[in-house]
């Protein structure tokens, strides 16, 4: 039996693609390897959105050189965005690499691996499936929550972003196919679906992305046609497509939780313009307010970039101002990193690293404060949790997410396994990033106090 090992970097799209890689190899008789030493095929599914991830890839591929020298029949594959971006060049730069494969060519992987094993020379296969886009169907696994791709690629041209280059233009999956995949996963036990796409809410039923997005209609169709689905999330939407119709869908569909992850990137209009985001600080706030007026108590999280070229203290202050205005309860913050092929490369990366660091820390501190106050305000309240996993270290303790995406650890009644169920939880304590509570009928065990991080020296006898 041949064995594979897939290592994943980057975003949820990559995590999702890695599973498809595992499935296509599985369908061709491969088994998952527990460790590197026994793998016949190693796939590195890469990310190039920020510089760090790419550096990590280069050093990892380097470490496989020795392994390949010991076992020349080992097949080393680079997949994902770095593969798409660099293609043949990567083969030239890394001589012990066998295959470079783009995100749209995953289905071809088993045949390509076989050809390499049969002695074919290293090759790169990075062709976008523009004519007839392919969306590999996800196989059900034993899990409560799962991802389903609805579109791929991106037609935006945010000036800092390499994604339009590595993932190509927008292509949409047919609604019938999406609904069928969700229904199949739900039959297999999945209770929550997160729809995936680079600009997920720009979804259209036809080939062309012109005119207003039809994403709200897709949400309605899923809610109607898969009644046993408990929750429907989506990531990542573009603020431009948070339309009136989408706000209506949020107000009307109980299946949509009261949480939205809506990347904003900056609170400064000058930066937003340079980033080509096509909305202003005020537009963003207005849309969130309109949504909150219809969905009271909705929580919002976001992505933010600090230190984009030309960002001044005043620009960053506008970002902090936006954080306070919207009250983001969590945030992915990044230091701007110049990427190849992006329009922003023409701008000088003029914000010193130390300033980027300071701004990022200030941003995290502002969001932490909001998050802490928000979680504290829930103590004594009852929240609805979709239970996802069991905490192996404590009997009867489980974890899940509330409707507003708070992470909740809960005590379940003795002998009851609530995984996959929506349960009511009385919140007893708030921690820095999570809540702790009691499911109806459960017994509260206060978490053990944290041990000191530094071990004190033992007293000598
Ligand atoms: N530098 C820093 N952050 C970036 N992102 C995308 N491109 C860059 C870049 N060049 C961030 C954005 C995006 C998230 C996935 O990564 O915030 O929403
Ligand atoms: Fe990149 Fe902008 Fe497209 Fe998001 S919307 S993938 S940030 S170009």
PDB file of N, CA and C in Angstrom, residues 278-351:
ATOM      1  N   UNK A 278     -12.997  49.864  -2.745  1.00  0.00           N
ATOM      2  CA  UNK A 278     -14.280  50.291  -3.319  1.00  0.00           C
ATOM      3  C   UNK A 278     -15.385  50.520  -2.283  1.00  0.00           C
ATOM      4  N   UNK A 279     -15.029  50.917  -1.068  1.00  0.00           N
ATOM      5  CA  UNK A 279     -15.985  51.430  -0.086  1.00  0.00           C
ATOM      6  C   UNK A 279     -15.210  52.348   0.845  1.00  0.00           C
ATOM      7  N   UNK A 280     -15.954  53.142   1.612  1.00  0.00           N
ATOM      8  CA  UNK A 280     -15.295  54.027   2.578  1.00  0.00           C
ATOM      9  C   UNK A 280     -15.576  53.522   3.994  1.00  0.00           C
ATOM     10  N   UNK A 281     -14.873  54.133   4.935  1.00  0.00           N
ATOM     11  CA  UNK A 281     -15.079  53.862   6.361  1.00  0.00           C
ATOM     12  C   UNK A 281     -16.585  54.009   6.679  1.00  0.00           C
ATOM     13  N   UNK A 282     -17.162  55.127   6.222  1.00  0.00           N
ATOM     14  CA  UNK A 282     -18.579  55.390   6.530  1.00  0.00           C
ATOM     15  C   UNK A 282     -19.493  54.357   5.865  1.00  0.00           C
ATOM     16  N   UNK A 283     -19.171  53.950   4.623  1.00  0.00           N
ATOM     17  CA  UNK A 283     -19.995  52.920   3.935  1.00  0.00           C
ATOM     18  C   UNK A 283     -20.026  51.646   4.774  1.00  0.00           C
ATOM     19  N   UNK A 284     -18.841  51.256   5.246  1.00  0.00           N
ATOM     20  CA  UNK A 284     -18.738  50.005   6.003  1.00  0.00           C
ATOM     21  C   UNK A 284     -19.596  50.089   7.267  1.00  0.00           C
ATOM     22  N   UNK A 285     -19.433  51.194   7.993  1.00  0.00           N
ATOM     23  CA  UNK A 285     -20.186  51.358   9.245  1.00  0.00           C
ATOM     24  C   UNK A 285     -21.689  51.363   8.948  1.00  0.00           C
ATOM     25  N   UNK A 286     -22.070  52.047   7.878  1.00  0.00           N
ATOM     26  CA  UNK A 286     -23.501  52.129   7.517  1.00  0.00           C
ATOM     27  C   UNK A 286     -24.078  50.743   7.250  1.00  0.00           C
ATOM     28  N   UNK A 287     -23.318  49.936   6.532  1.00  0.00           N
ATOM     29  CA  UNK A 287     -23.820  48.586   6.199  1.00  0.00           C
ATOM     30  C   UNK A 287     -23.951  47.727   7.443  1.00  0.00           C
ATOM     31  N   UNK A 288     -22.973  47.820   8.321  1.00  0.00           N
ATOM     32  CA  UNK A 288     -23.043  47.035   9.565  1.00  0.00           C
ATOM     33  C   UNK A 288     -24.234  47.516  10.396  1.00  0.00           C
ATOM     34  N   UNK A 289     -24.432  48.845  10.424  1.00  0.00           N
ATOM     35  CA  UNK A 289     -25.564  49.370  11.208  1.00  0.00           C
ATOM     36  C   UNK A 289     -26.884  48.886  10.632  1.00  0.00           C
ATOM     37  N   UNK A 290     -26.987  48.882   9.302  1.00  0.00           N
ATOM     38  CA  UNK A 290     -28.232  48.425   8.660  1.00  0.00           C
ATOM     39  C   UNK A 290     -28.486  46.949   8.995  1.00  0.00           C
ATOM     40  N   UNK A 291     -27.419  46.168   9.014  1.00  0.00           N
ATOM     41  CA  UNK A 291     -27.556  44.742   9.328  1.00  0.00           C
ATOM     42  C   UNK A 291     -27.945  44.558  10.797  1.00  0.00           C
ATOM     43  N   UNK A 292     -27.295  45.324  11.661  1.00  0.00           N
ATOM     44  CA  UNK A 292     -27.588  45.191  13.099  1.00  0.00           C
ATOM     45  C   UNK A 292     -28.992  45.664  13.446  1.00  0.00           C
ATOM     46  N   UNK A 293     -29.504  46.603  12.652  1.00  0.00           N
ATOM     47  CA  UNK A 293     -30.873  47.084  12.913  1.00  0.00           C
ATOM     48  C   UNK A 293     -31.869  45.942  12.683  1.00  0.00           C
ATOM     49  N   UNK A 294     -31.513  45.041  11.786  1.00  0.00           N
ATOM     50  CA  UNK A 294     -32.404  43.910  11.473  1.00  0.00           C
ATOM     51  C   UNK A 294     -32.046  42.658  12.276  1.00  0.00           C
ATOM     52  N   UNK A 295     -30.781  42.546  12.678  1.00  0.00           N
ATOM     53  CA  UNK A 295     -30.329  41.366  13.443  1.00  0.00           C
ATOM     54  C   UNK A 295     -29.684  41.883  14.730  1.00  0.00           C
ATOM     55  N   UNK A 296     -30.488  42.192  15.728  1.00  0.00           N
ATOM     56  CA  UNK A 296     -29.943  42.805  16.938  1.00  0.00           C
ATOM     57  C   UNK A 296     -28.901  41.913  17.607  1.00  0.00           C
ATOM     58  N   UNK A 297     -27.852  42.557  18.096  1.00  0.00           N
ATOM     59  CA  UNK A 297     -26.822  41.824  18.840  1.00  0.00           C
ATOM     60  C   UNK A 297     -25.833  41.088  17.961  1.00  0.00           C
ATOM     61  N   UNK A 298     -25.919  41.265  16.644  1.00  0.00           N
ATOM     62  CA  UNK A 298     -24.982  40.583  15.735  1.00  0.00           C
ATOM     63  C   UNK A 298     -23.528  40.955  16.088  1.00  0.00           C
ATOM     64  N   UNK A 299     -22.658  39.949  16.149  1.00  0.00           N
ATOM     65  CA  UNK A 299     -21.234  40.237  16.379  1.00  0.00           C
ATOM     66  C   UNK A 299     -20.500  40.243  15.041  1.00  0.00           C
ATOM     67  N   UNK A 300     -19.437  41.044  14.992  1.00  0.00           N
ATOM     68  CA  UNK A 300     -18.691  41.177  13.736  1.00  0.00           C
ATOM     69  C   UNK A 300     -17.204  40.964  14.007  1.00  0.00           C
ATOM     70  N   UNK A 301     -16.565  40.191  13.137  1.00  0.00           N
ATOM     71  CA  UNK A 301     -15.106  40.064  13.183  1.00  0.00           C
ATOM     72  C   UNK A 301     -14.565  40.492  11.820  1.00  0.00           C
ATOM     73  N   UNK A 302     -13.245  40.672  11.732  1.00  0.00           N
ATOM     74  CA  UNK A 302     -12.712  41.227  10.485  1.00  0.00           C
ATOM     75  C   UNK A 302     -11.254  40.857  10.240  1.00  0.00           C
ATOM     76  N   UNK A 303     -10.759  41.212   9.063  1.00  0.00           N
ATOM     77  CA  UNK A 303      -9.327  41.142   8.731  1.00  0.00           C
ATOM     78  C   UNK A 303      -8.833  42.577   8.591  1.00  0.00           C
ATOM     79  N   UNK A 304      -7.618  42.821   9.048  1.00  0.00           N
ATOM     80  CA  UNK A 304      -7.074  44.182   8.977  1.00  0.00           C
ATOM     81  C   UNK A 304      -5.611  44.121   8.573  1.00  0.00           C
ATOM     82  N   UNK A 305      -5.193  45.053   7.738  1.00  0.00           N
ATOM     83  CA  UNK A 305      -3.771  45.145   7.370  1.00  0.00           C
ATOM     84  C   UNK A 305      -3.217  46.437   7.960  1.00  0.00           C
ATOM     85  N   UNK A 306      -2.090  46.364   8.659  1.00  0.00           N
ATOM     86  CA  UNK A 306      -1.447  47.592   9.134  1.00  0.00           C
ATOM     87  C   UNK A 306      -0.158  47.815   8.348  1.00  0.00           C
ATOM     88  N   UNK A 307       0.196  49.097   8.222  1.00  0.00           N
ATOM     89  CA  UNK A 307       1.462  49.432   7.575  1.00  0.00           C
ATOM     90  C   UNK A 307       1.425  49.328   6.071  1.00  0.00           C
ATOM     91  N   UNK A 308       0.228  49.511   5.470  1.00  0.00           N
ATOM     92  CA  UNK A 308       0.171  49.580   4.007  1.00  0.00           C
ATOM     93  C   UNK A 308       0.956  50.833   3.587  1.00  0.00           C
ATOM     94  N   UNK A 309       1.566  50.824   2.371  1.00  0.00           N
ATOM     95  CA  UNK A 309       2.396  51.964   1.965  1.00  0.00           C
ATOM     96  C   UNK A 309       1.698  53.312   2.183  1.00  0.00           C
ATOM     97  N   UNK A 310       2.413  54.204   2.852  1.00  0.00           N
ATOM     98  CA  UNK A 310       1.911  55.557   3.070  1.00  0.00           C
ATOM     99  C   UNK A 310       1.029  55.690   4.298  1.00  0.00           C
ATOM    100  N   UNK A 311       0.831  54.616   5.054  1.00  0.00           N
ATOM    101  CA  UNK A 311      -0.056  54.705   6.229  1.00  0.00           C
ATOM    102  C   UNK A 311       0.594  55.580   7.312  1.00  0.00           C
ATOM    103  N   UNK A 312      -0.097  56.662   7.677  1.00  0.00           N
ATOM    104  CA  UNK A 312       0.420  57.569   8.711  1.00  0.00           C
ATOM    105  C   UNK A 312      -0.234  57.231  10.047  1.00  0.00           C
ATOM    106  N   UNK A 313       0.231  57.917  11.095  1.00  0.00           N
ATOM    107  CA  UNK A 313      -0.393  57.741  12.415  1.00  0.00           C
ATOM    108  C   UNK A 313      -1.880  58.085  12.330  1.00  0.00           C
ATOM    109  N   UNK A 314      -2.182  59.131  11.569  1.00  0.00           N
ATOM    110  CA  UNK A 314      -3.598  59.559  11.464  1.00  0.00           C
ATOM    111  C   UNK A 314      -4.425  58.482  10.757  1.00  0.00           C
ATOM    112  N   UNK A 315      -3.859  57.847   9.726  1.00  0.00           N
ATOM    113  CA  UNK A 315      -4.574  56.760   9.039  1.00  0.00           C
ATOM    114  C   UNK A 315      -4.831  55.620  10.017  1.00  0.00           C
ATOM    115  N   UNK A 316      -3.804  55.284  10.792  1.00  0.00           N
ATOM    116  CA  UNK A 316      -3.969  54.173  11.731  1.00  0.00           C
ATOM    117  C   UNK A 316      -4.975  54.539  12.817  1.00  0.00           C
ATOM    118  N   UNK A 317      -4.989  55.804  13.202  1.00  0.00           N
ATOM    119  CA  UNK A 317      -5.971  56.249  14.203  1.00  0.00           C
ATOM    120  C   UNK A 317      -7.392  56.014  13.658  1.00  0.00           C
ATOM    121  N   UNK A 318      -7.586  56.244  12.354  1.00  0.00           N
ATOM    122  CA  UNK A 318      -8.909  56.016  11.737  1.00  0.00           C
ATOM    123  C   UNK A 318      -9.284  54.527  11.797  1.00  0.00           C
ATOM    124  N   UNK A 319      -8.267  53.668  11.720  1.00  0.00           N
ATOM    125  CA  UNK A 319      -8.507  52.222  11.844  1.00  0.00           C
ATOM    126  C   UNK A 319      -8.964  51.889  13.265  1.00  0.00           C
ATOM    127  N   UNK A 320      -8.250  52.447  14.258  1.00  0.00           N
ATOM    128  CA  UNK A 320      -8.644  52.198  15.655  1.00  0.00           C
ATOM    129  C   UNK A 320     -10.049  52.738  15.922  1.00  0.00           C
ATOM    130  N   UNK A 321     -10.332  53.873  15.297  1.00  0.00           N
ATOM    131  CA  UNK A 321     -11.654  54.501  15.436  1.00  0.00           C
ATOM    132  C   UNK A 321     -12.728  53.545  14.903  1.00  0.00           C
ATOM    133  N   UNK A 322     -12.454  52.939  13.766  1.00  0.00           N
ATOM    134  CA  UNK A 322     -13.410  51.994  13.169  1.00  0.00           C
ATOM    135  C   UNK A 322     -13.605  50.773  14.078  1.00  0.00           C
ATOM    136  N   UNK A 323     -12.501  50.299  14.652  1.00  0.00           N
ATOM    137  CA  UNK A 323     -12.578  49.143  15.559  1.00  0.00           C
ATOM    138  C   UNK A 323     -13.543  49.463  16.701  1.00  0.00           C
ATOM    139  N   UNK A 324     -13.420  50.673  17.246  1.00  0.00           N
ATOM    140  CA  UNK A 324     -14.293  51.054  18.365  1.00  0.00           C
ATOM    141  C   UNK A 324     -15.725  51.265  17.894  1.00  0.00           C
ATOM    142  N   UNK A 325     -15.891  51.874  16.723  1.00  0.00           N
ATOM    143  CA  UNK A 325     -17.249  52.151  16.215  1.00  0.00           C
ATOM    144  C   UNK A 325     -18.024  50.857  15.968  1.00  0.00           C
ATOM    145  N   UNK A 326     -17.354  49.912  15.294  1.00  0.00           N
ATOM    146  CA  UNK A 326     -18.039  48.657  14.947  1.00  0.00           C
ATOM    147  C   UNK A 326     -18.058  47.715  16.149  1.00  0.00           C
ATOM    148  N   UNK A 327     -17.016  47.805  16.996  1.00  0.00           N
ATOM    149  CA  UNK A 327     -16.911  46.905  18.135  1.00  0.00           C
ATOM    150  C   UNK A 327     -16.585  45.479  17.696  1.00  0.00           C
ATOM    151  N   UNK A 328     -15.542  45.336  16.870  1.00  0.00           N
ATOM    152  CA  UNK A 328     -15.147  43.986  16.417  1.00  0.00           C
ATOM    153  C   UNK A 328     -14.817  43.119  17.622  1.00  0.00           C
ATOM    154  N   UNK A 329     -15.409  41.945  17.691  1.00  0.00           N
ATOM    155  CA  UNK A 329     -15.129  41.067  18.827  1.00  0.00           C
ATOM    156  C   UNK A 329     -13.928  40.163  18.566  1.00  0.00           C
ATOM    157  N   UNK A 330     -13.533  40.037  17.318  1.00  0.00           N
ATOM    158  CA  UNK A 330     -12.255  39.377  17.048  1.00  0.00           C
ATOM    159  C   UNK A 330     -11.741  39.845  15.701  1.00  0.00           C
ATOM    160  N   UNK A 331     -10.447  39.624  15.487  1.00  0.00           N
ATOM    161  CA  UNK A 331      -9.822  40.222  14.303  1.00  0.00           C
ATOM    162  C   UNK A 331      -8.568  39.443  13.918  1.00  0.00           C
ATOM    163  N   UNK A 332      -8.404  39.215  12.619  1.00  0.00           N
ATOM    164  CA  UNK A 332      -7.131  38.714  12.107  1.00  0.00           C
ATOM    165  C   UNK A 332      -6.369  39.934  11.616  1.00  0.00           C
ATOM    166  N   UNK A 333      -5.251  40.226  12.247  1.00  0.00           N
ATOM    167  CA  UNK A 333      -4.476  41.411  11.865  1.00  0.00           C
ATOM    168  C   UNK A 333      -3.178  41.000  11.209  1.00  0.00           C
ATOM    169  N   UNK A 334      -2.788  41.716  10.155  1.00  0.00           N
ATOM    170  CA  UNK A 334      -1.570  41.369   9.414  1.00  0.00           C
ATOM    171  C   UNK A 334      -0.739  42.614   9.147  1.00  0.00           C
ATOM    172  N   UNK A 335       0.578  42.413   9.147  1.00  0.00           N
ATOM    173  CA  UNK A 335       1.453  43.494   8.715  1.00  0.00           C
ATOM    174  C   UNK A 335       1.531  43.421   7.199  1.00  0.00           C
ATOM    175  N   UNK A 336       1.439  44.575   6.542  1.00  0.00           N
ATOM    176  CA  UNK A 336       1.501  44.564   5.078  1.00  0.00           C
ATOM    177  C   UNK A 336       2.785  43.895   4.607  1.00  0.00           C
ATOM    178  N   UNK A 337       2.635  43.046   3.605  1.00  0.00           N
ATOM    179  CA  UNK A 337       3.777  42.339   3.056  1.00  0.00           C
ATOM    180  C   UNK A 337       3.705  42.447   1.523  1.00  0.00           C
ATOM    181  N   UNK A 338       4.705  43.093   0.896  1.00  0.00           N
ATOM    182  CA  UNK A 338       4.654  43.272  -0.566  1.00  0.00           C
ATOM    183  C   UNK A 338       4.682  41.923  -1.272  1.00  0.00           C
ATOM    184  N   UNK A 339       3.778  41.716  -2.198  1.00  0.00           N
ATOM    185  CA  UNK A 339       3.694  40.444  -2.902  1.00  0.00           C
ATOM    186  C   UNK A 339       4.012  40.624  -4.380  1.00  0.00           C
ATOM    187  N   UNK A 340       4.646  39.611  -4.990  1.00  0.00           N
ATOM    188  CA  UNK A 340       4.926  39.718  -6.428  1.00  0.00           C
ATOM    189  C   UNK A 340       3.647  39.888  -7.232  1.00  0.00           C
ATOM    190  N   UNK A 341       3.760  40.532  -8.366  1.00  0.00           N
ATOM    191  CA  UNK A 341       2.668  40.703  -9.343  1.00  0.00           C
ATOM    192  C   UNK A 341       1.523  41.609  -8.855  1.00  0.00           C
ATOM    193  N   UNK A 342       1.616  42.155  -7.651  1.00  0.00           N
ATOM    194  CA  UNK A 342       0.506  42.987  -7.170  1.00  0.00           C
ATOM    195  C   UNK A 342       0.743  44.457  -7.511  1.00  0.00           C
ATOM    196  N   UNK A 343      -0.343  45.217  -7.773  1.00  0.00           N
ATOM    197  CA  UNK A 343      -0.184  46.640  -8.112  1.00  0.00           C
ATOM    198  C   UNK A 343       0.520  47.438  -7.020  1.00  0.00           C
ATOM    199  N   UNK A 344       0.348  47.052  -5.733  1.00  0.00           N
ATOM    200  CA  UNK A 344       0.938  47.845  -4.640  1.00  0.00           C
ATOM    201  C   UNK A 344       2.459  47.778  -4.622  1.00  0.00           C
ATOM    202  N   UNK A 345       3.039  46.865  -5.407  1.00  0.00           N
ATOM    203  CA  UNK A 345       4.500  46.776  -5.477  1.00  0.00           C
ATOM    204  C   UNK A 345       5.119  48.089  -5.953  1.00  0.00           C
ATOM    205  N   UNK A 346       4.322  48.835  -6.737  1.00  0.00           N
ATOM    206  CA  UNK A 346       4.845  50.116  -7.258  1.00  0.00           C
ATOM    207  C   UNK A 346       4.963  51.150  -6.146  1.00  0.00           C
ATOM    208  N   UNK A 347       4.223  50.930  -5.060  1.00  0.00           N
ATOM    209  CA  UNK A 347       4.296  51.864  -3.938  1.00  0.00           C
ATOM    210  C   UNK A 347       5.437  51.426  -3.030  1.00  0.00           C
ATOM    211  N   UNK A 348       6.092  52.410  -2.442  1.00  0.00           N
ATOM    212  CA  UNK A 348       7.219  52.048  -1.577  1.00  0.00           C
ATOM    213  C   UNK A 348       6.697  51.492  -0.253  1.00  0.00           C
ATOM    214  N   UNK A 349       7.263  50.369   0.181  1.00  0.00           N
ATOM    215  CA  UNK A 349       6.881  49.756   1.465  1.00  0.00           C
ATOM    216  C   UNK A 349       7.568  50.588   2.561  1.00  0.00           C
ATOM    217  N   UNK A 350       6.983  51.766   2.842  1.00  0.00           N
ATOM    218  CA  UNK A 350       7.713  52.788   3.595  1.00  0.00           C
ATOM    219  C   UNK A 350       7.409  52.829   5.101  1.00  0.00           C
ATOM    220  N   UNK A 351       6.541  51.962   5.567  1.00  0.00           N
ATOM    221  CA  UNK A 351       6.279  51.974   7.020  1.00  0.00           C
ATOM    222  C   UNK A 351       7.274  51.032   7.684  1.00  0.00           C
TER     223      UNK A 351
END
